[in-house]
Amino acid sequence: MELRQLKYFLAVAEEANFTRAAERVHISQPGISAQIRQLENDLGATLIDRSGRSAGLTAVGEVALDHARAVLAAAEALRHALDEMNGLVRGRLVVGMVTACTITPLFEALSAFHRAHPGVEISLVEGDSAALVEDVREGTVDLALVGTAGPAPEDLDGQQVISEAIVAAVPPGHPLAEADGVTLAELSAHPVICLPRGTGIRAVLDQASAARGLTPTVALQAAAPGAVVQLAERGLGVAVLSASMLAQHPRLRTVPVTDADIAAVLSLVSSPTKSPALRELLVHCRDSFGPPAGQALVPAGRGAAGQDGP
């Protein structure tokens, strides 16, 4: 008795037809018939009733079916267990990141994982956070670095990386430049420059404003925080970002938004069901990012924070 014969028997039992079963397991119809006959000879019992128009199971075949499934499942579990024990992690991972991402720890984690498991193909995709969260739910993305308003979605596994409040940023001479803080109502009196919908920062601004019956006037928006900053530096409106995004832009005066009580959170999100490769990548992410923090991360190519982040 061979595992492939049990696989063929399972196909015939589920398809109730030798021809369809043969197509399913990519073997000729005479070939699958011969293998089932050999299995029956080895077991000393007829498993398939060939007297009718369909290939039904005999009483013995009904009993054998559950055992065949159990044997095949055990064989597959054994393969996975040995692969993990031997470090034979392989396959393909799709990693998503927010547009214009410059978070160094993510890149360090990917690099360390690639050195440890060069057989795993890694694909990177960019997008807004809301779309990436849906991609993780649908299984087209394995792991994503996303910004959210508050904690990551409860139906996904989330590793919080950073949690910050939103702030306003204006150039010298702006009416808000010398303020110790600004309310959302006061902010709504000025044109706002922000990230687009689907990002964590924008979600915080919209949700916190809506909770107070306010609708901020978003005059301009840009996908990259650096572009938002440059527009604000030229006096086109009040930039709304997080403090870490503004750390490298001293020409703007940062003003706390005093009543925006929803945090802008940057998290790694993944499905609760994980492949061995994804579990290994998450280990490298935990090593690279360290424990959750409320301070800025160091983006690639800069000396301080500024993720183009939550």
mmCIF file of C-alpha atoms in Angstrom:
data_model
loop_
_atom_site.group_PDB
_atom_site.id
_atom_site.type_symbol
_atom_site.label_atom_id
_atom_site.label_comp_id
_atom_site.label_asym_id
_atom_site.label_seq_id
_atom_site.Cartn_x
_atom_site.Cartn_y
_atom_site.Cartn_z
ATOM 1 C CA MET A 1 0.000 0.000 0.000
ATOM 2 C CA GLU A 2 1.381 3.408 -1.016
ATOM 3 C CA LEU A 3 0.361 6.954 -0.119
ATOM 4 C CA ARG A 4 -0.313 7.767 -3.765
ATOM 5 C CA GLN A 5 -2.779 4.878 -3.926
ATOM 6 C CA LEU A 6 -4.647 6.318 -0.931
ATOM 7 C CA LYS A 7 -4.645 9.675 -2.708
ATOM 8 C CA TYR A 8 -6.151 8.074 -5.820
ATOM 9 C CA PHE A 9 -8.732 6.203 -3.713
ATOM 10 C CA LEU A 10 -9.746 9.462 -2.026
ATOM 11 C CA ALA A 11 -10.149 11.163 -5.419
ATOM 12 C CA VAL A 12 -12.372 8.374 -6.757
ATOM 13 C CA ALA A 13 -14.447 8.356 -3.576
ATOM 14 C CA GLU A 14 -15.026 12.114 -3.718
ATOM 15 C CA GLU A 15 -15.607 12.330 -7.472
ATOM 16 C CA ALA A 16 -17.619 9.082 -7.717
ATOM 17 C CA ASN A 17 -16.134 8.728 -11.180
ATOM 18 C CA PHE A 18 -12.820 7.242 -12.354
ATOM 19 C CA THR A 19 -12.398 9.647 -15.280
ATOM 20 C CA ARG A 20 -12.929 12.798 -13.210
ATOM 21 C CA ALA A 21 -10.718 11.424 -10.449
ATOM 22 C CA ALA A 22 -7.948 10.696 -12.951
ATOM 23 C CA GLU A 23 -8.116 14.269 -14.278
ATOM 24 C CA ARG A 24 -7.996 15.623 -10.713
ATOM 25 C CA VAL A 25 -4.798 13.758 -9.797
ATOM 26 C CA HIS A 26 -3.234 14.102 -13.265
ATOM 27 C CA ILE A 27 -3.045 10.424 -14.195
ATOM 28 C CA SER A 28 -4.665 8.392 -16.966
ATOM 29 C CA GLN A 29 -7.984 6.653 -16.314
ATOM 30 C CA PRO A 30 -6.479 3.155 -16.850
ATOM 31 C CA GLY A 31 -3.628 4.146 -14.555
ATOM 32 C CA ILE A 32 -5.849 5.152 -11.654
ATOM 33 C CA SER A 33 -7.992 2.055 -12.129
ATOM 34 C CA ALA A 34 -4.919 -0.160 -11.960
ATOM 35 C CA GLN A 35 -3.647 1.563 -8.816
ATOM 36 C CA ILE A 36 -7.013 1.189 -7.051
ATOM 37 C CA ARG A 37 -7.068 -2.510 -8.016
ATOM 38 C CA GLN A 38 -3.569 -2.912 -6.539
ATOM 39 C CA LEU A 39 -4.687 -1.195 -3.331
ATOM 40 C CA GLU A 40 -7.687 -3.502 -3.091
ATOM 41 C CA ASN A 41 -5.453 -6.548 -3.643
ATOM 42 C CA ASP A 42 -3.074 -5.372 -0.899
ATOM 43 C CA LEU A 43 -5.975 -4.860 1.516
ATOM 44 C CA GLY A 44 -7.798 -8.000 0.478
ATOM 45 C CA ALA A 45 -11.107 -6.174 0.042
ATOM 46 C CA THR A 46 -13.100 -4.374 -2.660
ATOM 47 C CA LEU A 47 -13.312 -0.650 -1.956
ATOM 48 C CA ILE A 48 -15.121 0.636 -5.066
ATOM 49 C CA ASP A 49 -18.468 -0.645 -6.324
ATOM 50 C CA ARG A 50 -18.104 -0.693 -10.110
ATOM 51 C CA SER A 51 -21.516 -2.227 -10.859
ATOM 52 C CA GLY A 52 -23.370 1.072 -11.326
ATOM 53 C CA ARG A 53 -22.950 4.100 -13.555
ATOM 54 C CA SER A 54 -21.032 5.877 -10.808
ATOM 55 C CA ALA A 55 -18.070 4.663 -8.785
ATOM 56 C CA GLY A 56 -19.619 4.275 -5.340
ATOM 57 C CA LEU A 57 -18.004 2.961 -2.190
ATOM 58 C CA THR A 58 -18.599 -0.494 -0.822
ATOM 59 C CA ALA A 59 -19.271 -0.913 2.898
ATOM 60 C CA VAL A 60 -15.575 -1.681 3.359
ATOM 61 C CA GLY A 61 -14.707 1.365 1.247
ATOM 62 C CA GLU A 62 -16.797 3.593 3.533
ATOM 63 C CA VAL A 63 -14.781 2.378 6.517
ATOM 64 C CA ALA A 64 -11.490 2.735 4.650
ATOM 65 C CA LEU A 65 -12.242 6.306 3.513
ATOM 66 C CA ASP A 66 -11.888 7.931 6.944
ATOM 67 C CA HIS A 67 -8.679 6.036 7.615
ATOM 68 C CA ALA A 68 -7.255 7.036 4.215
ATOM 69 C CA ARG A 69 -7.966 10.693 4.944
ATOM 70 C CA ALA A 70 -6.348 10.383 8.360
ATOM 71 C CA VAL A 71 -3.224 8.750 6.910
ATOM 72 C CA LEU A 72 -2.831 11.400 4.206
ATOM 73 C CA ALA A 73 -3.362 14.213 6.736
ATOM 74 C CA ALA A 74 -0.792 12.679 9.074
ATOM 75 C CA ALA A 75 1.721 12.375 6.236
ATOM 76 C CA GLU A 76 1.230 16.045 5.339
ATOM 77 C CA ALA A 77 1.582 17.076 8.994
ATOM 78 C CA LEU A 78 4.792 15.090 9.211
ATOM 79 C CA ARG A 79 6.210 16.892 6.185
ATOM 80 C CA HIS A 80 5.398 20.306 7.693
ATOM 81 C CA ALA A 81 6.831 19.346 11.085
ATOM 82 C CA LEU A 82 10.095 18.127 9.595
ATOM 83 C CA ASP A 83 10.382 21.178 7.354
ATOM 84 C CA GLU A 84 10.055 23.484 10.351
ATOM 85 C CA MET A 85 12.407 21.433 12.527
ATOM 86 C CA ASN A 86 15.059 21.403 9.818
ATOM 87 C CA GLY A 87 14.616 25.081 9.087
ATOM 88 C CA LEU A 88 13.430 24.354 5.569
ATOM 89 C CA VAL A 89 11.181 27.369 5.407
ATOM 90 C CA ARG A 90 10.353 28.090 1.802
ATOM 91 C CA GLY A 91 7.643 29.548 -0.362
ATOM 92 C CA ARG A 92 6.563 33.113 -1.048
ATOM 93 C CA LEU A 93 5.592 36.014 1.189
ATOM 94 C CA VAL A 94 3.819 39.200 0.160
ATOM 95 C CA VAL A 95 4.569 42.101 2.486
ATOM 96 C CA GLY A 96 2.586 45.323 2.306
ATOM 97 C CA MET A 97 3.685 48.727 3.516
ATOM 98 C CA VAL A 98 2.136 52.159 3.592
ATOM 99 C CA THR A 99 2.996 54.379 0.660
ATOM 100 C CA ALA A 100 6.349 56.178 0.979
ATOM 101 C CA CYS A 101 7.356 53.929 3.863
ATOM 102 C CA THR A 102 10.821 54.702 5.250
ATOM 103 C CA ILE A 103 10.757 52.643 8.457
ATOM 104 C CA THR A 104 14.230 51.142 8.836
ATOM 105 C CA PRO A 105 13.238 48.285 11.216
ATOM 106 C CA LEU A 106 10.938 46.811 8.568
ATOM 107 C CA PHE A 107 13.734 46.748 6.021
ATOM 108 C CA GLU A 108 16.143 45.307 8.604
ATOM 109 C CA ALA A 109 13.669 42.539 9.440
ATOM 110 C CA LEU A 110 13.239 41.664 5.758
ATOM 111 C CA SER A 111 17.001 41.629 5.266
ATOM 112 C CA ALA A 112 17.631 39.380 8.274
ATOM 113 C CA PHE A 113 14.855 37.014 7.195
ATOM 114 C CA HIS A 114 16.234 36.826 3.659
ATOM 115 C CA ARG A 115 19.718 35.966 4.939
ATOM 116 C CA ALA A 116 18.276 33.203 7.140
ATOM 117 C CA HIS A 117 15.866 31.834 4.520
ATOM 118 C CA PRO A 118 17.057 32.733 1.019
ATOM 119 C CA GLY A 119 14.678 30.178 -0.472
ATOM 120 C CA VAL A 120 11.626 32.274 0.385
ATOM 121 C CA GLU A 121 10.606 34.777 -2.274
ATOM 122 C CA ILE A 122 9.577 38.160 -0.833
ATOM 123 C CA SER A 123 7.330 40.565 -2.726
ATOM 124 C CA LEU A 124 6.720 44.122 -1.521
ATOM 125 C CA VAL A 125 3.585 46.085 -2.304
ATOM 126 C CA GLU A 126 2.650 49.644 -1.353
ATOM 127 C CA GLY A 127 -0.789 51.046 -0.709
ATOM 128 C CA ASP A 128 -2.935 52.982 1.688
ATOM 129 C CA SER A 129 -3.536 51.380 5.062
ATOM 130 C CA ALA A 130 -7.234 50.634 4.590
ATOM 131 C CA ALA A 131 -6.587 48.753 1.345
ATOM 132 C CA LEU A 132 -3.687 46.811 2.865
ATOM 133 C CA VAL A 133 -5.827 45.719 5.817
ATOM 134 C CA GLU A 134 -8.400 44.322 3.368
ATOM 135 C CA ASP A 135 -5.634 42.593 1.415
ATOM 136 C CA VAL A 136 -4.474 40.859 4.608
ATOM 137 C CA ARG A 137 -8.065 39.788 5.342
ATOM 138 C CA GLU A 138 -8.421 38.375 1.836
ATOM 139 C CA GLY A 139 -5.076 36.576 2.001
ATOM 140 C CA THR A 140 -3.414 38.374 -0.908
ATOM 141 C CA VAL A 141 -0.957 40.022 1.523
ATOM 142 C CA ASP A 142 0.664 38.012 4.336
ATOM 143 C CA LEU A 143 1.943 40.852 6.523
ATOM 144 C CA ALA A 144 1.422 44.603 6.302
ATOM 145 C CA LEU A 145 2.747 47.685 8.065
ATOM 146 C CA VAL A 146 -0.290 49.940 8.351
ATOM 147 C CA GLY A 147 -1.504 53.050 10.097
ATOM 148 C CA THR A 148 -4.829 52.986 11.918
ATOM 149 C CA ALA A 149 -6.939 55.208 14.121
ATOM 150 C CA GLY A 150 -6.583 53.340 17.377
ATOM 151 C CA PRO A 151 -5.671 49.642 17.702
ATOM 152 C CA ALA A 152 -5.357 47.291 14.737
ATOM 153 C CA PRO A 153 -8.559 45.485 13.630
ATOM 154 C CA GLU A 154 -9.625 42.827 16.138
ATOM 155 C CA ASP A 155 -10.009 40.094 13.506
ATOM 156 C CA LEU A 156 -6.314 40.334 12.613
ATOM 157 C CA ASP A 157 -3.187 39.752 14.654
ATOM 158 C CA GLY A 158 -1.482 43.075 15.302
ATOM 159 C CA GLN A 159 1.940 44.051 16.614
ATOM 160 C CA GLN A 160 1.838 47.715 17.625
ATOM 161 C CA VAL A 161 4.949 49.581 16.587
ATOM 162 C CA ILE A 162 4.189 53.149 17.594
ATOM 163 C CA SER A 163 1.242 55.140 18.956
ATOM 164 C CA GLU A 164 1.119 58.916 18.685
ATOM 165 C CA ALA A 165 -1.298 61.810 18.773
ATOM 166 C CA ILE A 166 -1.782 63.957 15.699
ATOM 167 C CA VAL A 167 -0.268 67.447 15.723
ATOM 168 C CA ALA A 168 -0.608 70.574 13.623
ATOM 169 C CA ALA A 169 2.433 72.153 11.974
ATOM 170 C CA VAL A 170 2.721 75.682 10.624
ATOM 171 C CA PRO A 171 5.508 77.963 9.374
ATOM 172 C CA PRO A 172 6.725 80.967 11.429
ATOM 173 C CA GLY A 173 4.330 83.895 11.215
ATOM 174 C CA HIS A 174 1.231 81.736 10.973
ATOM 175 C CA PRO A 175 -1.544 82.681 13.454
ATOM 176 C CA LEU A 176 -1.085 79.323 15.206
ATOM 177 C CA ALA A 177 2.707 79.453 15.329
ATOM 178 C CA GLU A 178 2.916 80.746 18.907
ATOM 179 C CA ALA A 179 -0.005 78.750 20.296
ATOM 180 C CA ASP A 180 0.622 76.165 23.000
ATOM 181 C CA GLY A 181 -2.146 74.025 21.555
ATOM 182 C CA VAL A 182 -5.031 74.074 19.126
ATOM 183 C CA THR A 183 -8.484 72.504 19.344
ATOM 184 C CA LEU A 184 -10.105 70.732 16.435
ATOM 185 C CA ALA A 185 -12.631 73.575 16.211
ATOM 186 C CA GLU A 186 -9.812 76.109 15.943
ATOM 187 C CA LEU A 187 -8.023 73.893 13.421
ATOM 188 C CA SER A 188 -11.188 73.737 11.319
ATOM 189 C CA ALA A 189 -10.988 77.487 10.827
ATOM 190 C CA HIS A 190 -7.865 77.007 8.680
ATOM 191 C CA PRO A 191 -7.219 75.113 5.448
ATOM 192 C CA VAL A 192 -5.652 71.755 6.291
ATOM 193 C CA ILE A 193 -3.007 69.771 4.436
ATOM 194 C CA CYS A 194 -3.099 66.072 5.243
ATOM 195 C CA LEU A 195 -2.595 62.530 4.039
ATOM 196 C CA PRO A 196 -5.395 61.004 1.932
ATOM 197 C CA ARG A 197 -8.263 58.869 3.196
ATOM 198 C CA GLY A 198 -7.214 55.308 3.904
ATOM 199 C CA THR A 199 -4.267 56.407 6.070
ATOM 200 C CA GLY A 200 -4.151 56.293 9.850
ATOM 201 C CA ILE A 201 -3.434 59.993 10.308
ATOM 202 C CA ARG A 202 -6.362 60.999 8.124
ATOM 203 C CA ALA A 203 -8.646 58.530 9.898
ATOM 204 C CA VAL A 204 -7.738 60.057 13.262
ATOM 205 C CA LEU A 205 -8.399 63.597 11.985
ATOM 206 C CA ASP A 206 -11.728 62.646 10.399
ATOM 207 C CA GLN A 207 -13.005 60.520 13.291
ATOM 208 C CA ALA A 208 -11.953 62.924 16.047
ATOM 209 C CA SER A 209 -13.496 65.845 14.162
ATOM 210 C CA ALA A 210 -16.727 63.977 13.400
ATOM 211 C CA ALA A 211 -17.096 63.096 17.097
ATOM 212 C CA ARG A 212 -17.308 66.841 17.763
ATOM 213 C CA GLY A 213 -19.587 67.607 14.840
ATOM 214 C CA LEU A 214 -16.777 69.157 12.829
ATOM 215 C CA THR A 215 -15.637 68.746 9.244
ATOM 216 C CA PRO A 216 -12.112 70.031 8.649
ATOM 217 C CA THR A 217 -11.409 71.743 5.348
ATOM 218 C CA VAL A 218 -8.754 69.571 3.722
ATOM 219 C CA ALA A 219 -7.508 71.954 1.079
ATOM 220 C CA LEU A 220 -4.624 69.773 -0.111
ATOM 221 C CA GLN A 221 -3.565 66.188 0.410
ATOM 222 C CA ALA A 222 -0.507 64.167 -0.525
ATOM 223 C CA ALA A 223 0.419 60.513 -0.088
ATOM 224 C CA ALA A 224 3.898 61.272 1.276
ATOM 225 C CA PRO A 225 4.297 63.145 4.581
ATOM 226 C CA GLY A 226 7.308 64.945 3.125
ATOM 227 C CA ALA A 227 5.083 66.489 0.473
ATOM 228 C CA VAL A 228 2.568 67.557 3.131
ATOM 229 C CA VAL A 229 5.395 69.273 5.001
ATOM 230 C CA GLN A 230 6.679 71.089 1.930
ATOM 231 C CA LEU A 231 3.218 72.399 1.109
ATOM 232 C CA ALA A 232 2.801 73.666 4.673
ATOM 233 C CA GLU A 233 6.244 75.296 4.594
ATOM 234 C CA ARG A 234 5.042 77.347 1.634
ATOM 235 C CA GLY A 235 2.052 78.650 3.541
ATOM 236 C CA LEU A 236 -0.642 76.649 1.745
ATOM 237 C CA GLY A 237 -2.283 75.394 4.919
ATOM 238 C CA VAL A 238 -1.829 73.728 8.293
ATOM 239 C CA ALA A 239 -0.125 70.337 8.090
ATOM 240 C CA VAL A 240 -1.688 67.587 10.191
ATOM 241 C CA LEU A 241 0.695 64.703 10.828
ATOM 242 C CA SER A 242 2.290 62.942 13.806
ATOM 243 C CA ALA A 243 5.209 64.365 15.787
ATOM 244 C CA SER A 244 7.627 61.714 14.476
ATOM 245 C CA MET A 245 6.820 62.668 10.889
ATOM 246 C CA LEU A 246 7.790 66.251 11.632
ATOM 247 C CA ALA A 247 10.960 65.617 13.638
ATOM 248 C CA GLN A 248 13.249 66.402 10.719
ATOM 249 C CA HIS A 249 11.472 69.569 9.639
ATOM 250 C CA PRO A 250 12.499 72.341 12.039
ATOM 251 C CA ARG A 251 11.154 75.078 9.780
ATOM 252 C CA LEU A 252 7.652 74.184 10.897
ATOM 253 C CA ARG A 253 6.319 74.939 14.369
ATOM 254 C CA THR A 254 4.574 71.901 15.890
ATOM 255 C CA VAL A 255 1.376 72.601 17.802
ATOM 256 C CA PRO A 256 -0.435 69.850 19.787
ATOM 257 C CA VAL A 257 -4.062 69.177 18.878
ATOM 258 C CA THR A 258 -5.453 69.201 22.395
ATOM 259 C CA ASP A 259 -8.780 67.408 21.945
ATOM 260 C CA ALA A 260 -7.932 64.721 19.370
ATOM 261 C CA ASP A 261 -8.142 61.789 21.761
ATOM 262 C CA ILE A 262 -7.690 59.000 19.193
ATOM 263 C CA ALA A 263 -4.147 57.716 18.720
ATOM 264 C CA ALA A 264 -2.524 57.287 15.349
ATOM 265 C CA VAL A 265 -1.126 53.768 15.548
ATOM 266 C CA LEU A 266 1.427 52.097 13.310
ATOM 267 C CA SER A 267 1.108 48.296 13.434
ATOM 268 C CA LEU A 268 2.180 45.122 11.726
ATOM 269 C CA VAL A 269 -0.960 43.145 10.909
ATOM 270 C CA SER A 270 -1.299 39.565 9.741
ATOM 271 C CA SER A 271 -3.900 36.840 9.533
ATOM 272 C CA PRO A 272 -4.291 34.612 12.608
ATOM 273 C CA THR A 273 -3.494 31.638 10.317
ATOM 274 C CA LYS A 274 0.208 31.750 9.522
ATOM 275 C CA SER A 275 2.551 29.761 7.314
ATOM 276 C CA PRO A 276 5.936 28.668 8.724
ATOM 277 C CA ALA A 277 7.597 31.358 6.613
ATOM 278 C CA LEU A 278 5.361 34.098 8.013
ATOM 279 C CA ARG A 279 5.958 32.940 11.580
ATOM 280 C CA GLU A 280 9.693 33.172 10.973
ATOM 281 C CA LEU A 281 9.378 36.655 9.476
ATOM 282 C CA LEU A 282 7.388 37.827 12.499
ATOM 283 C CA VAL A 283 10.207 36.652 14.774
ATOM 284 C CA HIS A 284 12.608 38.872 12.833
ATOM 285 C CA CYS A 285 10.125 41.762 13.006
ATOM 286 C CA ARG A 286 9.887 41.465 16.785
ATOM 287 C CA ASP A 287 13.672 41.462 17.023
ATOM 288 C CA SER A 288 13.970 44.451 14.702
ATOM 289 C CA PHE A 289 11.169 46.653 16.032
ATOM 290 C CA GLY A 290 11.568 45.750 19.688
ATOM 291 C CA PRO A 291 8.743 46.372 22.188
ATOM 292 C CA PRO A 292 5.908 48.779 21.317
ATOM 293 C CA ALA A 293 6.983 52.375 21.809
ATOM 294 C CA GLY A 294 5.498 55.830 21.765
ATOM 295 C CA GLN A 295 8.537 57.555 20.391
ATOM 296 C CA ALA A 296 9.703 58.019 16.849
ATOM 297 C CA LEU A 297 11.311 55.342 14.754
ATOM 298 C CA VAL A 298 14.373 55.940 12.619
ATOM 299 C CA PRO A 299 13.486 56.001 8.911
ATOM 300 C CA ALA A 300 15.834 54.799 6.216
ATOM 301 C CA GLY A 301 18.365 57.382 5.179
ATOM 302 C CA ARG A 302 17.672 59.766 8.067
ATOM 303 C CA GLY A 303 19.043 60.287 11.505
ATOM 304 C CA ALA A 304 15.715 60.543 13.332
ATOM 305 C CA ALA A 305 12.062 59.814 12.999
ATOM 306 C CA GLY A 306 9.648 60.743 10.353
ATOM 307 C CA GLN A 307 7.818 57.665 9.150
ATOM 308 C CA ASP A 308 5.910 58.191 6.473
ATOM 309 C CA GLY A 309 3.760 56.244 8.802
ATOM 310 C CA PRO A 310 0.688 55.992 10.864
#
